[in-house]
XYZ file of C-alpha atoms in Angstrom:
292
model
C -10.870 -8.862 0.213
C -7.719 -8.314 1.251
C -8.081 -10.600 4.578
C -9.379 -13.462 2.165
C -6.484 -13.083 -0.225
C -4.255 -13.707 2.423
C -6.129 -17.020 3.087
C -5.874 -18.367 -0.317
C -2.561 -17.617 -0.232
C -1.953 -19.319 3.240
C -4.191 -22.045 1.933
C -2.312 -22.692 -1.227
C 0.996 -22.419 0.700
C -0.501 -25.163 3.130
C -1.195 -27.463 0.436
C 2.180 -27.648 -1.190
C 3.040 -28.222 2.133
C 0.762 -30.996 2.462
C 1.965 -32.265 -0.825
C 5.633 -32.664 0.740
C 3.816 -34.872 3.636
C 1.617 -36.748 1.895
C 2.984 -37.757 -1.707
C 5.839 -40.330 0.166
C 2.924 -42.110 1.611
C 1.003 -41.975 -1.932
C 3.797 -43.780 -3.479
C 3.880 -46.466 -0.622
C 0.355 -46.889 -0.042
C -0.806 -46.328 -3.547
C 2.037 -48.214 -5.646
C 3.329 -50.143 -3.352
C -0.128 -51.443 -1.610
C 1.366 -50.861 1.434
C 0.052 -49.218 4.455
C 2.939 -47.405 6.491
C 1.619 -46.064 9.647
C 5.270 -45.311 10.342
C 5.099 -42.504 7.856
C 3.919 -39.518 10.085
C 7.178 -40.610 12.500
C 9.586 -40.269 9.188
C 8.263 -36.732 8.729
C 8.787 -36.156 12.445
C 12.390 -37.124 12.328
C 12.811 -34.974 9.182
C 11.828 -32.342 11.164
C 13.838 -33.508 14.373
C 17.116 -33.957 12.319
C 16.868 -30.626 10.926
C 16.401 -28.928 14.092
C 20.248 -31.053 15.235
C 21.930 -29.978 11.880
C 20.447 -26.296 12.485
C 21.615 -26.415 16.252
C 25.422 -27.777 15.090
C 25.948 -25.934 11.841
C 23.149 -22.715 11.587
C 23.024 -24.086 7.631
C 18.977 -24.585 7.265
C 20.105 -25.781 3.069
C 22.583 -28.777 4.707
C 19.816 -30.263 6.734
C 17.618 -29.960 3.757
C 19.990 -32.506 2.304
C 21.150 -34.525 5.373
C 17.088 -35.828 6.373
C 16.246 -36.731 3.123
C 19.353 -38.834 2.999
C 18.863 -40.463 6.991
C 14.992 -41.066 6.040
C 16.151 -42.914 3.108
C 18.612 -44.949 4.833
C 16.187 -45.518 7.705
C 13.547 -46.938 5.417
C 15.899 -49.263 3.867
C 16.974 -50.705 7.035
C 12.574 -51.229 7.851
C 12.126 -52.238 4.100
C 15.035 -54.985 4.097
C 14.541 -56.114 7.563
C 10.803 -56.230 8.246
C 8.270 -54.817 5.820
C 9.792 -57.092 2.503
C 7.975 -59.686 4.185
C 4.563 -58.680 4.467
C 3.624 -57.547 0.699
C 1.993 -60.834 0.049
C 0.285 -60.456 3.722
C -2.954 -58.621 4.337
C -3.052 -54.732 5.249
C -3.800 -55.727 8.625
C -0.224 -57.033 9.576
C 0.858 -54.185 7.607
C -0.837 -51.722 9.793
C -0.079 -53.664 13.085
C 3.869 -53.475 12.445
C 3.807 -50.260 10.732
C 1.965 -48.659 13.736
C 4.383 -50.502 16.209
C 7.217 -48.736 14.602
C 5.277 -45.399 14.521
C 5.205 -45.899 18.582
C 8.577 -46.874 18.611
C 9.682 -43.798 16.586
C 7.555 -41.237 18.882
C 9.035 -43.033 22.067
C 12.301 -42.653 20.807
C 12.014 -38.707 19.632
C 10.394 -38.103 22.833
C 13.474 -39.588 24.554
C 16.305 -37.880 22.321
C 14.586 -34.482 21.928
C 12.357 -34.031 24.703
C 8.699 -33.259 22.813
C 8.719 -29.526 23.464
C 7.369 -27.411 20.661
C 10.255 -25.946 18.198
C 9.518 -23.556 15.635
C 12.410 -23.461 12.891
C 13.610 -20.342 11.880
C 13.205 -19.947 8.147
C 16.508 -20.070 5.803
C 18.201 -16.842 5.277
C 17.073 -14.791 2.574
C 13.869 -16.207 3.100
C 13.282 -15.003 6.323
C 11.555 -11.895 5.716
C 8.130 -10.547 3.671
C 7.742 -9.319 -0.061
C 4.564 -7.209 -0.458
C 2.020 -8.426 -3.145
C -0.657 -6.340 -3.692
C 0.117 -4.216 -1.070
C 0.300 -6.798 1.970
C 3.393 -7.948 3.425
C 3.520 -12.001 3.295
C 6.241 -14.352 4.423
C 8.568 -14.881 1.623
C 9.472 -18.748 2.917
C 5.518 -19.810 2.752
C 5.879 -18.633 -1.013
C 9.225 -20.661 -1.583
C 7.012 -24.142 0.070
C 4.521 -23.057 -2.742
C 6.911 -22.777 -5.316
C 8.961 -25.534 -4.730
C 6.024 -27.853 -3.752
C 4.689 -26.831 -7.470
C 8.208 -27.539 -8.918
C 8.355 -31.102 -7.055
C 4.431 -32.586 -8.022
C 5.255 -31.653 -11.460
C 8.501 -33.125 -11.440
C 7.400 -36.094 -9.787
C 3.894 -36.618 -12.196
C 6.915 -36.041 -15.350
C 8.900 -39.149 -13.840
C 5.682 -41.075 -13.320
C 3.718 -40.585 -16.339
C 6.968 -39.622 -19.023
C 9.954 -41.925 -17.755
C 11.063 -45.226 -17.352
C 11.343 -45.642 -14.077
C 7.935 -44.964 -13.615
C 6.795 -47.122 -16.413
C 8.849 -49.933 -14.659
C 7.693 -49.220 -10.832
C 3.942 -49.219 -12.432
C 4.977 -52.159 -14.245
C 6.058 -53.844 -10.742
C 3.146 -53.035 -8.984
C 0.893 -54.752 -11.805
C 2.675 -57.776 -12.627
C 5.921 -57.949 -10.964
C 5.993 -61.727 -12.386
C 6.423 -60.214 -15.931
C 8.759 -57.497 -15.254
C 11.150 -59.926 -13.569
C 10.749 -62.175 -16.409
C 12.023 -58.879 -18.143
C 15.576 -58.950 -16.094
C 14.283 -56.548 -13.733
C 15.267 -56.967 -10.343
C 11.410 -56.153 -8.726
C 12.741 -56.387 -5.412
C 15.465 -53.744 -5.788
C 12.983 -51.457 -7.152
C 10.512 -51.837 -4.227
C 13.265 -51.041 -1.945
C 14.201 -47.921 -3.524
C 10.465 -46.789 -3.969
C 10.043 -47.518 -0.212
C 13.101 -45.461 0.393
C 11.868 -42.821 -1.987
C 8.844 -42.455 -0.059
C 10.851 -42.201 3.215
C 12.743 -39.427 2.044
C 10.110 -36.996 0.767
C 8.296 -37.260 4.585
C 11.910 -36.471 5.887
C 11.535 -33.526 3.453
C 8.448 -32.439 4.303
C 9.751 -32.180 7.756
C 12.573 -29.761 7.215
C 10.486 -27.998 5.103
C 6.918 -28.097 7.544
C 9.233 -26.927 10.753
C 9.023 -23.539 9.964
C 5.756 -23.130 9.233
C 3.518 -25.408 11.501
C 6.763 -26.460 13.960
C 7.741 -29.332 16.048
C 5.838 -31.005 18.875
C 4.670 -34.031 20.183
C 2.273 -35.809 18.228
C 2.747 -33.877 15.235
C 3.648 -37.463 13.076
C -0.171 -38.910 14.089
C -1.660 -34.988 13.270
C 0.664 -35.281 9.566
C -0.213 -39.096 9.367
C -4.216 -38.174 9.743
C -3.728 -35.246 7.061
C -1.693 -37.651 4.716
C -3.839 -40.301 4.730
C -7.143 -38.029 4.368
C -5.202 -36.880 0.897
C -4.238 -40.124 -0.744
C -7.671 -41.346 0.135
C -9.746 -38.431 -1.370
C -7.447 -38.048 -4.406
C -7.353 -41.864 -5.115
C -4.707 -44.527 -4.381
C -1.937 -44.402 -6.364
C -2.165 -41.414 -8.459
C -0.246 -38.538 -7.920
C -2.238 -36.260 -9.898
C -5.010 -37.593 -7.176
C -2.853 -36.486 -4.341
C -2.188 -32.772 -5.890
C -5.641 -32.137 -6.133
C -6.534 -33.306 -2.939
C -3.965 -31.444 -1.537
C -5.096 -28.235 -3.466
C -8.719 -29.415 -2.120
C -8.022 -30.286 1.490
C -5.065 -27.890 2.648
C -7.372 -24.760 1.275
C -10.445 -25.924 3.438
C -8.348 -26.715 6.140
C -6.488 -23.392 6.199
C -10.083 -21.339 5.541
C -12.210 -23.640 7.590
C -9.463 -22.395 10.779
C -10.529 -18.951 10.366
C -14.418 -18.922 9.613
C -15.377 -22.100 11.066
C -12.678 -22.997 13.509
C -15.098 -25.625 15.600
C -15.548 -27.514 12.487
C -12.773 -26.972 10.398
C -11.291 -30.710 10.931
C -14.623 -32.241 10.856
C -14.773 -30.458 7.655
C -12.200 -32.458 6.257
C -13.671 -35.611 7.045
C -17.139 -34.178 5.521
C -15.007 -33.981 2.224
C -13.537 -37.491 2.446
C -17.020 -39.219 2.728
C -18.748 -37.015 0.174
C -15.790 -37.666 -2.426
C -15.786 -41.625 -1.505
C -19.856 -41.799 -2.205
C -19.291 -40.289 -5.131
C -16.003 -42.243 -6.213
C -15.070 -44.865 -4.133
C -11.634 -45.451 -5.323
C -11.161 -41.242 -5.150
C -10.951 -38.918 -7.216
C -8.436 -39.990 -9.276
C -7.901 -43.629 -8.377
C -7.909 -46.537 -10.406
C -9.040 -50.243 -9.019
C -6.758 -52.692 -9.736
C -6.593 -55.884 -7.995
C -3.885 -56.561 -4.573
C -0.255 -56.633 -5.554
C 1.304 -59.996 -6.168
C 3.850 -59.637 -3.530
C 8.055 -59.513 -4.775
């Protein structure tokens, strides 16, 4: 019992994790309508930039700060100059520019950090174990489950509760109307792109510790991500919790009982949910996004 406690609590731990990964590309896939294969190379960066800041400075809280900040700026500079374009175009030239970036971006960290593995130390004070219930477990994987927690229900309050969601929802819907309103739609895209670029750079930082840096890891998060906002429906946030909750708990028990299926096992899921309800388990259909 003990052994499977430990699981849950890995799995749980995992899916917050997940969460970080996967909820950027929920926001640009789901409200935006637009499908960023580049998004598994902004959580690699993340990751990448944290691992500089940590090599310069030893301050694990600084880089937590400085990726977010350099994924945002970077998705600005690919929202302004090249994606802007194609919201009126179908998801395929969305995909085929997207992935051409995500090439670009795994050439490029290849080039500047060499693609060996790194494992991140965690942050002091978080380095070591707390027992609960008599077993010593890592102390950081229950900060990623805390703050993970603390940032989906943050995020569902500003979607659901605030006007800026009301007005990015509003955008995605009928953009026409809202900049009949005086809002400037285009603006708001941008920032929700950026948004979006910013929690993968998160989930970077945060991830290096725990599952480390290597090469391919964007394509491994991008696969994960994508496997999330699919099953818990495009668009919703509360989708992507629970498919997080769903998938990184069958992923992480699935490794240790049934390790030569466990990431079949995920697809198994994905299918099953889609049969059941195509649009996921939380989605909504709504018809393609106007363009801005």
């Amino acid at each position: 019992m003990d052994y499977v406690f430990v699981q849950l609590l890995n799995g749980f731990s995992f899916s917050l994790l997940l969460f970080f990964a996967a909820a950027g590309l929920s926001i640009t896939f789901g409200l935006l309508n637009l499908a960023n294969l580049a998004h598994g190379g902004f959580y690699m960066i993340g990751g990448y930039i944290a691992l500089t800041v940590l090599a310069v400075t030893k301050n694990f809280w600084l880089a937590l700060i400085i990726a977010p900040v350099l994924l945002a700026a970077l998705g600005a500079l690919m929202e302004l100059g090249f994606l802007r374009k194609l919201y009126r175009r179908d998801h395929l030239d969305q995909v085929l520019l997207t992935l051409g970036f995500a090439y670009l971006i795994w050439d490029l960290s290849n080039w500047i950090w060499g693609g060996d593995p790194y494992l991140l130390p965690a942050p002091s004070g978080l380095d070591g174990t707390i027992k609960i219930l008599g077993i010593n477990y890592p102390m950081y994987r229950l900060a990623v489950l805390a703050a993970g927690l603390v940032m989906a229900l943050m995020l569902l309050w500003v979607e659901a509760r605030t006007r800026i969601g009301a007005i990015i929802r509003a955008g995605v819907s009928d953009p026409d109307m809202l900049r009949a309103m005086g809002v400037n739609v285009s603006l708001v895209f941008t920032l929700t792109f950026c948004f979006g670029a910013a929690l993968a750079g998160l989930g970077g930082v945060v991830g290096a510790p725990i599952i480390g840096l290597y090469r391919d890891v964007d394509f491994e998060v991008l696969m994960l991500a994508t496997v999330v906002v699919v099953v818990g429906g495009l668009g919703s946030l509360r989708g992507t919790l629970a498919s997080c909750l769903l998938i990184g708990i069958l992923d992480s028990l699935g490794k240790v009982y049934f390790p030569d299926f466990s990431l079949v096992s995920i697809y198994i899921v994905m299918v099953v949910v889609l049969m059941v309800r195509p649009s996921g388990l939380f989605g909504l259909q709504r018809s393609h996004i106007s363009g801005h």
